[in-house]
Amino acid sequence: MTIRDQESIKGNDPNTTVISAALTGALTTRDQCEAIPYTPKEIAEDAAAAREAGAAIAHIHARTDDGSPTYDTEIYQEIHDEIRDRTDIVVNFSTGALHAPPEERIDYVKEVQPDIAALNMGSMNYAKYSDSREEFVFDMVFENSFDEIRQFVTAMEDSGVRPELECFDTGHIANTRPLLKQGELGHPLQFSLIMGVLGGVPATVENLAHQVRQLPASANWQVIGISRDQWPLVAAALSMGGNVRVGLEDNFYLPNEEMATNPELVGKAAELSRTVGREPATPDEARAIMELD
């Protein structure tokens, strides 16, 4: 059996890899990594550079000029316009946030209409624990009720925006079933399997294989490995026929533990993809694979 015959490919393309670049995040700061972009122009320049390095999708959390997270529609519009002035990369807006009401997290999606918008598929404890300090760095509850999920799905459907189903655990994948049965979600489906967040599924190759087995047969999927667990999961996903996400939202470091920029992280993912015989997809190829209009 070759990589092209594996059931784990699902709806992905065995010959190409869709690489997403998560450029900013909501919690990361320049105190942690000075290469994180804040302004619309900086985000757009990183998106264009990531595209040249091999990314087909840019995943974006908007920031104010001082780096604070924002849900301001005008800022998201400016980011979108700045990106479109520079590159054809597929634009993916986050809708995830702690302690922000759903309306605040969906209005900019309805107004700006990116290609894709991330949709968190369940509630969870969301924490980070420091082994060296033996204490929690943060400890929160990430709440996403079915009512809120349905609200987001409807808004995205009405706006012509593809939901990216972000699943932090196996139960989150199962949460898609009633929405599919009721016709609120429809194929093609796009899943992100996030691994390594405390409160979600641990970042192991065995768990990745288990997560992929739960997906519908035609689903597109990518892995999102958090922190330095990212690279083993990227390697495993590429061998399984999966797509991958890298970027400073998730991890600051190259496999050799050097701190990186977004384009450098994408470049390493593209190199690994070619090593297993899969060429990084262009934005147009990604749109075809994922059946994006």
Short mmCIF file of C-alpha atoms in Angstrom, two decimals:
data_model
loop_
_atom_site.label_atom_id
_atom_site.label_comp_id
_atom_site.label_asym_id
_atom_site.label_seq_id
_atom_site.Cartn_x
_atom_site.Cartn_y
_atom_site.Cartn_z
CA MET A 1 0.00 0.00 0.00
CA THR A 2 1.27 3.49 -0.86
CA ILE A 3 0.37 6.83 0.65
CA ARG A 4 -2.12 7.26 -2.21
CA ASP A 5 -4.08 4.15 -1.15
CA GLN A 6 -4.49 4.94 2.54
CA GLU A 7 -7.97 5.46 3.95
CA SER A 8 -6.51 8.21 6.14
CA ILE A 9 -6.26 10.50 3.11
CA LYS A 10 -10.05 10.99 3.27
CA GLY A 11 -10.92 13.91 0.95
CA ASN A 12 -7.40 15.28 0.69
CA ASP A 13 -5.16 15.10 -2.36
CA PRO A 14 -2.43 12.45 -2.00
CA ASN A 15 -0.10 14.31 -4.35
CA THR A 16 -0.29 17.77 -2.80
CA THR A 17 -0.38 19.24 0.71
CA VAL A 18 -2.45 22.25 1.69
CA ILE A 19 -0.29 24.21 4.11
CA SER A 20 -1.96 26.80 6.34
CA ALA A 21 -0.03 29.58 8.05
CA ALA A 22 -1.49 30.73 11.39
CA LEU A 23 0.14 34.13 11.47
CA THR A 24 -0.84 35.82 14.72
CA GLY A 25 -3.03 34.02 17.24
CA ALA A 26 -4.85 35.84 20.01
CA LEU A 27 -2.61 35.15 23.02
CA THR A 28 0.92 35.23 21.61
CA THR A 29 2.91 38.47 21.97
CA ARG A 30 6.15 40.02 20.80
CA ASP A 31 7.50 39.59 24.31
CA GLN A 32 7.46 35.87 23.47
CA CYS A 33 8.46 36.13 19.80
CA GLU A 34 9.35 39.43 18.15
CA ALA A 35 8.34 38.20 14.66
CA ILE A 36 4.58 38.12 15.41
CA PRO A 37 2.76 40.59 13.12
CA TYR A 38 0.26 43.03 14.65
CA THR A 39 -0.88 45.64 12.13
CA PRO A 40 -2.90 44.90 8.97
CA LYS A 41 0.11 45.75 6.81
CA GLU A 42 2.42 43.48 8.83
CA ILE A 43 -0.11 40.63 8.71
CA ALA A 44 -0.54 41.05 4.95
CA GLU A 45 3.22 41.11 4.35
CA ASP A 46 3.60 37.90 6.36
CA ALA A 47 0.72 36.34 4.41
CA ALA A 48 2.42 37.16 1.11
CA ALA A 49 5.78 35.85 2.34
CA ALA A 50 4.13 32.66 3.65
CA ARG A 51 2.50 32.19 0.23
CA GLU A 52 5.90 32.39 -1.43
CA ALA A 53 7.27 29.86 1.07
CA GLY A 54 4.53 27.33 0.25
CA ALA A 55 1.38 28.25 2.18
CA ALA A 56 -2.00 28.17 0.46
CA ILE A 57 -4.05 29.52 3.40
CA ALA A 58 -3.49 32.32 5.91
CA HIS A 59 -5.33 31.92 9.23
CA ILE A 60 -5.78 35.27 10.96
CA HIS A 61 -6.68 36.75 14.33
CA ALA A 62 -6.86 40.55 14.10
CA ARG A 63 -4.78 42.69 16.47
CA THR A 64 -4.63 46.32 17.42
CA ASP A 65 -1.39 48.19 16.82
CA ASP A 66 -0.27 47.37 20.37
CA GLY A 67 -0.97 43.66 19.88
CA SER A 68 -4.25 43.34 21.76
CA PRO A 69 -6.86 41.03 20.19
CA THR A 70 -9.71 42.82 18.40
CA TYR A 71 -12.96 41.88 16.67
CA ASP A 72 -13.35 45.21 14.91
CA THR A 73 -14.86 44.80 11.44
CA GLU A 74 -12.91 47.72 10.00
CA ILE A 75 -9.61 46.17 11.07
CA TYR A 76 -10.55 42.81 9.58
CA GLN A 77 -11.58 44.56 6.37
CA GLU A 78 -8.26 46.38 6.25
CA ILE A 79 -6.38 43.12 6.78
CA HIS A 80 -8.37 41.47 3.98
CA ASP A 81 -7.76 44.38 1.60
CA GLU A 82 -4.04 44.54 2.40
CA ILE A 83 -3.69 40.80 1.75
CA ARG A 84 -5.59 40.99 -1.54
CA ASP A 85 -3.33 43.82 -2.68
CA ARG A 86 -0.35 41.49 -2.28
CA THR A 87 -1.28 37.85 -2.82
CA ASP A 88 -3.88 35.28 -3.90
CA ILE A 89 -3.59 33.26 -0.66
CA VAL A 90 -6.84 31.81 0.72
CA VAL A 91 -8.02 33.96 3.64
CA ASN A 92 -9.21 32.27 6.83
CA PHE A 93 -10.53 34.36 9.77
CA SER A 94 -10.68 33.03 13.30
CA THR A 95 -13.94 33.29 15.26
CA GLY A 96 -12.51 31.76 18.42
CA ALA A 97 -12.25 33.84 21.57
CA LEU A 98 -12.57 33.66 25.32
CA HIS A 99 -15.19 35.87 27.00
CA ALA A 100 -16.43 37.53 23.79
CA PRO A 101 -20.11 37.19 22.75
CA PRO A 102 -20.95 35.35 19.52
CA GLU A 103 -22.25 38.47 17.77
CA GLU A 104 -18.92 40.19 18.25
CA ARG A 105 -17.09 37.19 16.75
CA ILE A 106 -19.27 36.75 13.68
CA ASP A 107 -20.11 40.29 12.47
CA TYR A 108 -16.75 40.77 10.75
CA VAL A 109 -17.12 37.41 8.98
CA LYS A 110 -20.53 38.42 7.62
CA GLU A 111 -19.29 41.83 6.51
CA VAL A 112 -15.83 41.00 5.10
CA GLN A 113 -16.65 37.49 3.79
CA PRO A 114 -13.28 35.71 3.87
CA ASP A 115 -12.94 32.41 2.03
CA ILE A 116 -12.98 30.41 5.28
CA ALA A 117 -13.78 31.05 8.94
CA ALA A 118 -12.74 28.81 11.82
CA LEU A 119 -15.55 27.35 13.92
CA ASN A 120 -14.83 25.75 17.30
CA MET A 121 -16.92 22.60 17.62
CA GLY A 122 -17.24 22.24 21.39
CA SER A 123 -16.58 23.49 24.90
CA MET A 124 -13.54 22.47 26.93
CA ASN A 125 -11.15 23.33 29.73
CA TYR A 126 -8.44 25.41 28.10
CA ALA A 127 -5.23 25.63 30.08
CA LYS A 128 -1.45 25.69 30.01
CA TYR A 129 0.65 24.10 32.72
CA SER A 130 4.34 24.79 33.28
CA ASP A 131 6.21 21.66 34.35
CA SER A 132 9.29 23.68 35.28
CA ARG A 133 7.31 26.09 37.49
CA GLU A 134 4.81 23.45 38.60
CA GLU A 135 1.90 25.83 38.13
CA PHE A 136 -0.77 26.79 35.63
CA VAL A 137 0.19 29.61 33.27
CA PHE A 138 -3.52 30.08 32.56
CA ASP A 139 -6.67 28.10 33.31
CA MET A 140 -9.93 28.96 31.53
CA VAL A 141 -13.12 27.43 30.21
CA PHE A 142 -13.61 27.71 26.44
CA GLU A 143 -17.37 27.72 25.98
CA ASN A 144 -19.00 26.86 22.64
CA SER A 145 -22.57 25.64 23.07
CA PHE A 146 -24.56 23.95 20.31
CA ASP A 147 -26.74 27.05 20.14
CA GLU A 148 -23.71 29.23 19.46
CA ILE A 149 -22.22 26.74 16.99
CA ARG A 150 -25.49 26.70 15.03
CA GLN A 151 -25.56 30.49 15.06
CA PHE A 152 -22.10 30.59 13.51
CA VAL A 153 -22.91 27.89 10.94
CA THR A 154 -26.00 29.78 9.78
CA ALA A 155 -24.15 33.09 9.51
CA MET A 156 -21.31 31.51 7.52
CA GLU A 157 -23.72 29.69 5.21
CA ASP A 158 -25.65 32.91 4.55
CA SER A 159 -22.40 34.77 3.84
CA GLY A 160 -20.89 32.16 1.52
CA VAL A 161 -18.02 31.45 3.93
CA ARG A 162 -16.72 27.89 4.43
CA PRO A 163 -16.64 26.80 8.09
CA GLU A 164 -13.40 25.20 9.20
CA LEU A 165 -14.45 22.76 11.93
CA GLU A 166 -11.88 23.07 14.71
CA CYS A 167 -11.87 19.94 16.89
CA PHE A 168 -9.80 19.77 20.05
CA ASP A 169 -11.03 16.29 21.00
CA THR A 170 -12.93 13.29 19.67
CA GLY A 171 -16.23 14.55 21.07
CA HIS A 172 -15.90 17.70 19.00
CA ILE A 173 -15.83 15.62 15.83
CA ALA A 174 -18.99 13.83 16.98
CA ASN A 175 -20.65 17.22 17.52
CA THR A 176 -20.89 17.61 13.73
CA ARG A 177 -23.32 14.69 13.41
CA PRO A 178 -26.58 16.33 14.53
CA LEU A 179 -25.78 19.38 12.41
CA LEU A 180 -25.24 17.16 9.38
CA LYS A 181 -28.43 15.21 10.07
CA GLN A 182 -30.46 18.41 10.33
CA GLY A 183 -28.90 19.80 7.16
CA GLU A 184 -27.28 22.76 8.90
CA LEU A 185 -23.84 21.51 7.87
CA GLY A 186 -23.22 20.06 4.43
CA HIS A 187 -20.44 18.50 2.43
CA PRO A 188 -17.69 19.21 1.57
CA LEU A 189 -16.43 19.33 5.15
CA GLN A 190 -13.15 20.79 6.34
CA PHE A 191 -11.71 19.71 9.70
CA SER A 192 -8.81 20.99 11.77
CA LEU A 193 -7.56 18.51 14.36
CA ILE A 194 -5.95 20.53 17.14
CA MET A 195 -3.67 18.54 19.41
CA GLY A 196 -1.61 19.41 22.45
CA VAL A 197 -3.86 21.90 24.27
CA LEU A 198 -4.28 20.94 27.92
CA GLY A 199 -7.97 20.03 28.20
CA GLY A 200 -8.03 18.53 24.70
CA VAL A 201 -6.57 15.45 23.06
CA PRO A 202 -2.86 14.89 23.81
CA ALA A 203 -0.41 15.32 20.93
CA THR A 204 0.52 11.76 19.94
CA VAL A 205 0.61 10.02 16.59
CA GLU A 206 -1.73 7.32 17.95
CA ASN A 207 -4.28 9.97 18.87
CA LEU A 208 -3.95 11.61 15.46
CA ALA A 209 -4.73 8.30 13.74
CA HIS A 210 -7.73 7.84 16.06
CA GLN A 211 -9.02 11.34 15.30
CA VAL A 212 -8.72 10.81 11.55
CA ARG A 213 -10.64 7.52 11.77
CA GLN A 214 -13.62 9.41 13.19
CA LEU A 215 -13.89 11.75 10.19
CA PRO A 216 -16.35 11.31 7.30
CA ALA A 217 -14.81 9.57 4.31
CA SER A 218 -14.80 12.65 2.08
CA ALA A 219 -13.58 15.17 4.67
CA ASN A 220 -10.61 17.44 4.10
CA TRP A 221 -8.44 17.52 7.20
CA GLN A 222 -5.34 19.13 8.62
CA VAL A 223 -3.43 18.72 11.86
CA ILE A 224 -2.59 21.61 14.17
CA GLY A 225 0.13 20.68 16.65
CA ILE A 226 0.67 23.06 19.54
CA SER A 227 4.16 24.09 20.65
CA ARG A 228 7.11 21.79 20.00
CA ASP A 229 4.87 18.77 19.48
CA GLN A 230 4.05 20.35 16.13
CA TRP A 231 6.80 18.82 14.01
CA PRO A 232 6.25 15.11 14.85
CA LEU A 233 2.55 15.61 14.14
CA VAL A 234 3.30 17.42 10.87
CA ALA A 235 5.51 14.52 9.78
CA ALA A 236 2.86 11.97 10.72
CA ALA A 237 0.05 13.87 9.01
CA LEU A 238 2.05 14.27 5.80
CA SER A 239 2.68 10.52 5.70
CA MET A 240 -1.03 9.85 6.28
CA GLY A 241 -2.11 12.13 3.43
CA GLY A 242 -3.16 14.98 5.71
CA ASN A 243 -2.79 18.71 5.36
CA VAL A 244 -0.89 20.75 7.95
CA ARG A 245 -0.94 24.08 9.74
CA VAL A 246 2.14 25.84 11.09
CA GLY A 247 2.79 29.41 12.18
CA LEU A 248 3.55 31.59 15.17
CA GLU A 249 0.05 31.20 16.62
CA ASP A 250 0.86 27.57 17.39
CA ASN A 251 4.64 27.26 17.72
CA PHE A 252 7.66 29.55 17.62
CA TYR A 253 10.38 27.02 16.83
CA LEU A 254 11.89 25.12 13.94
CA PRO A 255 12.72 21.44 14.50
CA ASN A 256 16.26 22.43 15.47
CA GLU A 257 14.73 24.62 18.25
CA GLU A 258 15.72 27.91 16.61
CA MET A 259 13.07 30.62 16.98
CA ALA A 260 11.49 31.26 13.58
CA THR A 261 9.34 33.57 11.49
CA ASN A 262 6.09 32.59 9.82
CA PRO A 263 7.70 32.14 6.38
CA GLU A 264 10.47 30.01 7.89
CA LEU A 265 7.95 27.72 9.57
CA VAL A 266 6.03 27.37 6.31
CA GLY A 267 9.25 26.72 4.42
CA LYS A 268 10.15 23.85 6.73
CA ALA A 269 6.65 22.34 6.36
CA ALA A 270 6.97 22.62 2.57
CA GLU A 271 10.36 20.90 2.71
CA LEU A 272 8.94 18.03 4.77
CA SER A 273 6.03 17.72 2.37
CA ARG A 274 8.35 17.36 -0.61
CA THR A 275 10.38 14.79 1.34
CA VAL A 276 7.36 12.45 1.38
CA GLY A 277 6.61 13.13 -2.30
CA ARG A 278 3.84 15.69 -1.93
CA GLU A 279 4.11 19.14 -3.46
CA PRO A 280 2.72 22.11 -1.50
CA ALA A 281 -0.57 23.24 -3.02
CA THR A 282 -0.97 26.67 -4.54
CA PRO A 283 -3.99 28.70 -3.41
CA ASP A 284 -5.86 27.77 -6.60
CA GLU A 285 -5.05 24.09 -6.09
CA ALA A 286 -6.21 24.33 -2.46
CA ARG A 287 -9.49 25.89 -3.59
CA ALA A 288 -10.02 22.98 -6.00
CA ILE A 289 -9.15 20.32 -3.40
CA MET A 290 -11.48 21.85 -0.81
CA GLU A 291 -14.14 22.73 -3.42
CA LEU A 292 -14.12 26.40 -2.45
CA ASP A 293 -16.05 28.68 -4.76
#
